[in-house]
Amino acid sequence: MIERKILKKLNDWRISKDKKALLIKGARQVGKTTSIREFGKQYYRHFIEINFEKTPSAREAFAGNLDAKTIILNLSAMGYGPFEKGKTLVFFDEIQSCPAARTAIKFLVEDGSYDYIESGSLLGINYKEVSSYPVGFEEQIEMYPLDFEEFLCANGVSAEVIAQLQKAYESVTPLPDFLHEQIMKHFRNFLIVGGMPQAVMNFLSANDFEKVRRVQSAILNGYRNDISKYAGSEQPLVKQVFDAIPEQLCKKNKRFVLADLEKGASQRKFGDATQWLSDAGIAYFSFNVSAFELPFSFSEKRNLYKLFMLDTGLLSHISLKGIQFPVLNGEIGINEGALTENFVAAELVKHGISLNYYDKKSRQELDFIFPERNRISIIEVKSGNSYTRHASLNAARNAYPNRIQRAMVLSKFNVRRTEDVIYYPLYMTMFM
């Protein structure tokens, strides 16, 4: 079993006062159901799981009155239970397939007899009509694929080693070369395997990249099926954007250019389709910021953006055939560093950092910028050997010395500091 960080969040929710229902959102196959099952069986005497897609008949329990007593009576008559006050967790899985159950959460929470967790794909949750959302009765958490720290733990790297890595990050001191090289091996594996739990489990059990690829292929096919199921009239455009992400990330500047999709393509035509992928949790926007000042919202241009995939392993599978061997042997800069920049983007999102890049009239482009302590921190991603060459970063340091909190370069090399620039290994994104 892979240990996930979300289990701590679930336990914090369990022991909280004035508990609401908990909605776990996330793209398909990121491990929501498995984590909730593990949590429920560990901390509750009774764990009741109701999957509205696997058992459509369960929806009938919510077809009439939505008061708590009636619903629990209906579920009990269907064979769900036992329901013991204060010692039962009820898990509504694939909640998007029963909008009435989402509406009923208000009344179930008000009753206070049992704890409730809901889960479903972002696709269904965002695109299914609910007659009345349980505002004030529902807490929401978004779940993502494994981050790199979780991947290290799954590979047997001890908490003591991770603590040593974090100490080096915080003190900006180099790691022993042997340790750095060992973690870089795990990092290169992560670029290919990614963080989708089933792919990770197949990698750990068999160390077979072909099995990993089969899992990744199934996940991608599932996403395409969901596009067909939920995207409605936007379906052809959504698929067009989805299939274009890898090619666009393999360009030098990584910016998603609609004109590359078809002649005369416009934001008006493709905007909803692109937003749909973001709402589904399949892709992450990184919006352009044209002024190096806070707040970014004043100069953010939402018609200029990069589009990253939720998982670097899926990106490597969908676009970069035959790259496993070169990447595993150190060539992480393949295809203009698409994998490394996508890795950084996905790690930042998993740690609650919004994605923006700086580019003013195609000059001084900075890969990532984010607010930190009322100033701006910069990340430049370097996948090759010339990681100390960073003209745009130097220009920003010279132009805005009082606005910069940290200027960082992420590369395959060990920790070091030169003047006002901090050089971190790419894997240390996990501590940001």
JSON list of N, CA, C and O in Angstrom, two decimals, residues 133-165:
[
{"chain": "A", "resi": 133, "resn": "TYR", "atom": "N", "xyz": [-26.75, 23.05, -3.85]},
{"chain": "A", "resi": 133, "resn": "TYR", "atom": "CA", "xyz": [-25.45, 22.67, -3.32]},
{"chain": "A", "resi": 133, "resn": "TYR", "atom": "C", "xyz": [-25.44, 22.82, -1.79]},
{"chain": "A", "resi": 133, "resn": "TYR", "atom": "O", "xyz": [-26.05, 23.76, -1.25]},
{"chain": "A", "resi": 134, "resn": "PRO", "atom": "N", "xyz": [-24.73, 21.93, -1.09]},
{"chain": "A", "resi": 134, "resn": "PRO", "atom": "CA", "xyz": [-24.73, 21.97, 0.38]},
{"chain": "A", "resi": 134, "resn": "PRO", "atom": "C", "xyz": [-23.77, 23.03, 0.92]},
{"chain": "A", "resi": 134, "resn": "PRO", "atom": "O", "xyz": [-22.84, 22.72, 1.67]},
{"chain": "A", "resi": 135, "resn": "VAL", "atom": "N", "xyz": [-24.00, 24.27, 0.55]},
{"chain": "A", "resi": 135, "resn": "VAL", "atom": "CA", "xyz": [-23.14, 25.37, 0.99]},
{"chain": "A", "resi": 135, "resn": "VAL", "atom": "C", "xyz": [-23.18, 25.47, 2.51]},
{"chain": "A", "resi": 135, "resn": "VAL", "atom": "O", "xyz": [-24.26, 25.49, 3.12]},
{"chain": "A", "resi": 136, "resn": "GLY", "atom": "N", "xyz": [-22.01, 25.52, 3.13]},
{"chain": "A", "resi": 136, "resn": "GLY", "atom": "CA", "xyz": [-21.94, 25.60, 4.58]},
{"chain": "A", "resi": 136, "resn": "GLY", "atom": "C", "xyz": [-21.96, 24.25, 5.28]},
{"chain": "A", "resi": 136, "resn": "GLY", "atom": "O", "xyz": [-21.76, 24.18, 6.50]},
{"chain": "A", "resi": 137, "resn": "PHE", "atom": "N", "xyz": [-22.19, 23.19, 4.52]},
{"chain": "A", "resi": 137, "resn": "PHE", "atom": "CA", "xyz": [-22.25, 21.85, 5.11]},
{"chain": "A", "resi": 137, "resn": "PHE", "atom": "C", "xyz": [-21.22, 20.91, 4.47]},
{"chain": "A", "resi": 137, "resn": "PHE", "atom": "O", "xyz": [-21.23, 19.71, 4.73]},
{"chain": "A", "resi": 138, "resn": "GLU", "atom": "N", "xyz": [-20.34, 21.47, 3.65]},
{"chain": "A", "resi": 138, "resn": "GLU", "atom": "CA", "xyz": [-19.40, 20.64, 2.90]},
{"chain": "A", "resi": 138, "resn": "GLU", "atom": "C", "xyz": [-18.03, 21.32, 2.84]},
{"chain": "A", "resi": 138, "resn": "GLU", "atom": "O", "xyz": [-17.93, 22.49, 2.52]},
{"chain": "A", "resi": 139, "resn": "GLU", "atom": "N", "xyz": [-17.01, 20.56, 3.22]},
{"chain": "A", "resi": 139, "resn": "GLU", "atom": "CA", "xyz": [-15.62, 21.01, 3.09]},
{"chain": "A", "resi": 139, "resn": "GLU", "atom": "C", "xyz": [-15.01, 20.28, 1.90]},
{"chain": "A", "resi": 139, "resn": "GLU", "atom": "O", "xyz": [-15.31, 19.10, 1.67]},
{"chain": "A", "resi": 140, "resn": "GLN", "atom": "N", "xyz": [-14.17, 20.96, 1.13]},
{"chain": "A", "resi": 140, "resn": "GLN", "atom": "CA", "xyz": [-13.63, 20.35, -0.08]},
{"chain": "A", "resi": 140, "resn": "GLN", "atom": "C", "xyz": [-12.10, 20.27, -0.04]},
{"chain": "A", "resi": 140, "resn": "GLN", "atom": "O", "xyz": [-11.43, 21.19, 0.41]},
{"chain": "A", "resi": 141, "resn": "ILE", "atom": "N", "xyz": [-11.57, 19.14, -0.51]},
{"chain": "A", "resi": 141, "resn": "ILE", "atom": "CA", "xyz": [-10.13, 18.94, -0.66]},
{"chain": "A", "resi": 141, "resn": "ILE", "atom": "C", "xyz": [-9.90, 18.39, -2.06]},
{"chain": "A", "resi": 141, "resn": "ILE", "atom": "O", "xyz": [-10.61, 17.49, -2.51]},
{"chain": "A", "resi": 142, "resn": "GLU", "atom": "N", "xyz": [-8.90, 18.94, -2.75]},
{"chain": "A", "resi": 142, "resn": "GLU", "atom": "CA", "xyz": [-8.56, 18.41, -4.07]},
{"chain": "A", "resi": 142, "resn": "GLU", "atom": "C", "xyz": [-7.36, 17.48, -3.93]},
{"chain": "A", "resi": 142, "resn": "GLU", "atom": "O", "xyz": [-6.39, 17.79, -3.26]},
{"chain": "A", "resi": 143, "resn": "MET", "atom": "N", "xyz": [-7.45, 16.33, -4.59]},
{"chain": "A", "resi": 143, "resn": "MET", "atom": "CA", "xyz": [-6.39, 15.33, -4.52]},
{"chain": "A", "resi": 143, "resn": "MET", "atom": "C", "xyz": [-5.70, 15.23, -5.87]},
{"chain": "A", "resi": 143, "resn": "MET", "atom": "O", "xyz": [-6.33, 15.35, -6.92]},
{"chain": "A", "resi": 144, "resn": "TYR", "atom": "N", "xyz": [-4.40, 14.99, -5.84]},
{"chain": "A", "resi": 144, "resn": "TYR", "atom": "CA", "xyz": [-3.57, 14.95, -7.04]},
{"chain": "A", "resi": 144, "resn": "TYR", "atom": "C", "xyz": [-2.83, 13.61, -7.11]},
{"chain": "A", "resi": 144, "resn": "TYR", "atom": "O", "xyz": [-2.84, 12.83, -6.15]},
{"chain": "A", "resi": 145, "resn": "PRO", "atom": "N", "xyz": [-2.17, 13.34, -8.22]},
{"chain": "A", "resi": 145, "resn": "PRO", "atom": "CA", "xyz": [-1.27, 12.17, -8.25]},
{"chain": "A", "resi": 145, "resn": "PRO", "atom": "C", "xyz": [-0.18, 12.31, -7.19]},
{"chain": "A", "resi": 145, "resn": "PRO", "atom": "O", "xyz": [0.00, 13.38, -6.59]},
{"chain": "A", "resi": 146, "resn": "LEU", "atom": "N", "xyz": [0.57, 11.23, -6.95]},
{"chain": "A", "resi": 146, "resn": "LEU", "atom": "CA", "xyz": [1.66, 11.29, -5.97]},
{"chain": "A", "resi": 146, "resn": "LEU", "atom": "C", "xyz": [2.61, 12.42, -6.31]},
{"chain": "A", "resi": 146, "resn": "LEU", "atom": "O", "xyz": [2.94, 12.64, -7.49]},
{"chain": "A", "resi": 147, "resn": "ASP", "atom": "N", "xyz": [3.05, 13.16, -5.28]},
{"chain": "A", "resi": 147, "resn": "ASP", "atom": "CA", "xyz": [4.14, 14.10, -5.50]},
{"chain": "A", "resi": 147, "resn": "ASP", "atom": "C", "xyz": [5.45, 13.33, -5.36]},
{"chain": "A", "resi": 147, "resn": "ASP", "atom": "O", "xyz": [5.47, 12.14, -5.05]},
{"chain": "A", "resi": 148, "resn": "PHE", "atom": "N", "xyz": [6.57, 14.01, -5.60]},
{"chain": "A", "resi": 148, "resn": "PHE", "atom": "CA", "xyz": [7.84, 13.30, -5.63]},
{"chain": "A", "resi": 148, "resn": "PHE", "atom": "C", "xyz": [8.22, 12.75, -4.25]},
{"chain": "A", "resi": 148, "resn": "PHE", "atom": "O", "xyz": [8.83, 11.68, -4.15]},
{"chain": "A", "resi": 149, "resn": "GLU", "atom": "N", "xyz": [7.85, 13.47, -3.19]},
{"chain": "A", "resi": 149, "resn": "GLU", "atom": "CA", "xyz": [8.16, 12.98, -1.85]},
{"chain": "A", "resi": 149, "resn": "GLU", "atom": "C", "xyz": [7.41, 11.67, -1.58]},
{"chain": "A", "resi": 149, "resn": "GLU", "atom": "O", "xyz": [7.98, 10.72, -1.02]},
{"chain": "A", "resi": 150, "resn": "GLU", "atom": "N", "xyz": [6.14, 11.59, -1.97]},
{"chain": "A", "resi": 150, "resn": "GLU", "atom": "CA", "xyz": [5.38, 10.36, -1.82]},
{"chain": "A", "resi": 150, "resn": "GLU", "atom": "C", "xyz": [6.00, 9.23, -2.64]},
{"chain": "A", "resi": 150, "resn": "GLU", "atom": "O", "xyz": [6.04, 8.07, -2.21]},
{"chain": "A", "resi": 151, "resn": "PHE", "atom": "N", "xyz": [6.50, 9.57, -3.82]},
{"chain": "A", "resi": 151, "resn": "PHE", "atom": "CA", "xyz": [7.15, 8.58, -4.68]},
{"chain": "A", "resi": 151, "resn": "PHE", "atom": "C", "xyz": [8.41, 8.04, -4.02]},
{"chain": "A", "resi": 151, "resn": "PHE", "atom": "O", "xyz": [8.67, 6.83, -4.05]},
{"chain": "A", "resi": 152, "resn": "LEU", "atom": "N", "xyz": [9.19, 8.93, -3.40]},
{"chain": "A", "resi": 152, "resn": "LEU", "atom": "CA", "xyz": [10.40, 8.48, -2.70]},
{"chain": "A", "resi": 152, "resn": "LEU", "atom": "C", "xyz": [10.03, 7.52, -1.57]},
{"chain": "A", "resi": 152, "resn": "LEU", "atom": "O", "xyz": [10.67, 6.47, -1.39]},
{"chain": "A", "resi": 153, "resn": "CYS", "atom": "N", "xyz": [9.03, 7.89, -0.79]},
{"chain": "A", "resi": 153, "resn": "CYS", "atom": "CA", "xyz": [8.60, 7.02, 0.33]},
{"chain": "A", "resi": 153, "resn": "CYS", "atom": "C", "xyz": [8.15, 5.66, -0.19]},
{"chain": "A", "resi": 153, "resn": "CYS", "atom": "O", "xyz": [8.47, 4.62, 0.39]},
{"chain": "A", "resi": 154, "resn": "ALA", "atom": "N", "xyz": [7.41, 5.66, -1.30]},
{"chain": "A", "resi": 154, "resn": "ALA", "atom": "CA", "xyz": [6.93, 4.40, -1.88]},
{"chain": "A", "resi": 154, "resn": "ALA", "atom": "C", "xyz": [8.10, 3.53, -2.33]},
{"chain": "A", "resi": 154, "resn": "ALA", "atom": "O", "xyz": [8.00, 2.30, -2.34]},
{"chain": "A", "resi": 155, "resn": "ASN", "atom": "N", "xyz": [9.21, 4.17, -2.70]},
{"chain": "A", "resi": 155, "resn": "ASN", "atom": "CA", "xyz": [10.41, 3.44, -3.15]},
{"chain": "A", "resi": 155, "resn": "ASN", "atom": "C", "xyz": [11.35, 3.08, -2.00]},
{"chain": "A", "resi": 155, "resn": "ASN", "atom": "O", "xyz": [12.47, 2.66, -2.24]},
{"chain": "A", "resi": 156, "resn": "GLY", "atom": "N", "xyz": [10.88, 3.27, -0.77]},
{"chain": "A", "resi": 156, "resn": "GLY", "atom": "CA", "xyz": [11.65, 2.84, 0.38]},
{"chain": "A", "resi": 156, "resn": "GLY", "atom": "C", "xyz": [12.65, 3.85, 0.91]},
{"chain": "A", "resi": 156, "resn": "GLY", "atom": "O", "xyz": [13.44, 3.52, 1.81]},
{"chain": "A", "resi": 157, "resn": "VAL", "atom": "N", "xyz": [12.63, 5.07, 0.40]},
{"chain": "A", "resi": 157, "resn": "VAL", "atom": "CA", "xyz": [13.52, 6.10, 0.93]},
{"chain": "A", "resi": 157, "resn": "VAL", "atom": "C", "xyz": [12.99, 6.53, 2.30]},
{"chain": "A", "resi": 157, "resn": "VAL", "atom": "O", "xyz": [11.82, 6.89, 2.44]},
{"chain": "A", "resi": 158, "resn": "SER", "atom": "N", "xyz": [13.85, 6.52, 3.30]},
{"chain": "A", "resi": 158, "resn": "SER", "atom": "CA", "xyz": [13.41, 6.74, 4.68]},
{"chain": "A", "resi": 158, "resn": "SER", "atom": "C", "xyz": [13.10, 8.20, 4.97]},
{"chain": "A", "resi": 158, "resn": "SER", "atom": "O", "xyz": [13.56, 9.11, 4.27]},
{"chain": "A", "resi": 159, "resn": "ALA", "atom": "N", "xyz": [12.34, 8.39, 6.04]},
{"chain": "A", "resi": 159, "resn": "ALA", "atom": "CA", "xyz": [12.03, 9.75, 6.49]},
{"chain": "A", "resi": 159, "resn": "ALA", "atom": "C", "xyz": [13.29, 10.50, 6.88]},
{"chain": "A", "resi": 159, "resn": "ALA", "atom": "O", "xyz": [13.37, 11.73, 6.72]},
{"chain": "A", "resi": 160, "resn": "GLU", "atom": "N", "xyz": [14.28, 9.77, 7.40]},
{"chain": "A", "resi": 160, "resn": "GLU", "atom": "CA", "xyz": [15.55, 10.42, 7.79]},
{"chain": "A", "resi": 160, "resn": "GLU", "atom": "C", "xyz": [16.28, 10.99, 6.58]},
{"chain": "A", "resi": 160, "resn": "GLU", "atom": "O", "xyz": [16.84, 12.08, 6.63]},
{"chain": "A", "resi": 161, "resn": "VAL", "atom": "N", "xyz": [16.26, 10.25, 5.48]},
{"chain": "A", "resi": 161, "resn": "VAL", "atom": "CA", "xyz": [16.90, 10.74, 4.25]},
{"chain": "A", "resi": 161, "resn": "VAL", "atom": "C", "xyz": [16.16, 11.97, 3.72]},
{"chain": "A", "resi": 161, "resn": "VAL", "atom": "O", "xyz": [16.78, 12.97, 3.34]},
{"chain": "A", "resi": 162, "resn": "ILE", "atom": "N", "xyz": [14.83, 11.91, 3.71]},
{"chain": "A", "resi": 162, "resn": "ILE", "atom": "CA", "xyz": [14.05, 13.05, 3.22]},
{"chain": "A", "resi": 162, "resn": "ILE", "atom": "C", "xyz": [14.29, 14.27, 4.12]},
{"chain": "A", "resi": 162, "resn": "ILE", "atom": "O", "xyz": [14.38, 15.40, 3.63]},
{"chain": "A", "resi": 163, "resn": "ALA", "atom": "N", "xyz": [14.43, 14.05, 5.42]},
{"chain": "A", "resi": 163, "resn": "ALA", "atom": "CA", "xyz": [14.74, 15.16, 6.33]},
{"chain": "A", "resi": 163, "resn": "ALA", "atom": "C", "xyz": [16.10, 15.76, 6.00]},
{"chain": "A", "resi": 163, "resn": "ALA", "atom": "O", "xyz": [16.29, 16.98, 6.09]},
{"chain": "A", "resi": 164, "resn": "GLN", "atom": "N", "xyz": [17.06, 14.92, 5.63]},
{"chain": "A", "resi": 164, "resn": "GLN", "atom": "CA", "xyz": [18.38, 15.42, 5.25]},
{"chain": "A", "resi": 164, "resn": "GLN", "atom": "C", "xyz": [18.30, 16.25, 3.96]},
{"chain": "A", "resi": 164, "resn": "GLN", "atom": "O", "xyz": [18.97, 17.30, 3.84]},
{"chain": "A", "resi": 165, "resn": "LEU", "atom": "N", "xyz": [17.48, 15.81, 3.03]},
{"chain": "A", "resi": 165, "resn": "LEU", "atom": "CA", "xyz": [17.28, 16.58, 1.80]},
{"chain": "A", "resi": 165, "resn": "LEU", "atom": "C", "xyz": [16.66, 17.95, 2.11]},
{"chain": "A", "resi": 165, "resn": "LEU", "atom": "O", "xyz": [17.08, 18.98, 1.58]}
]
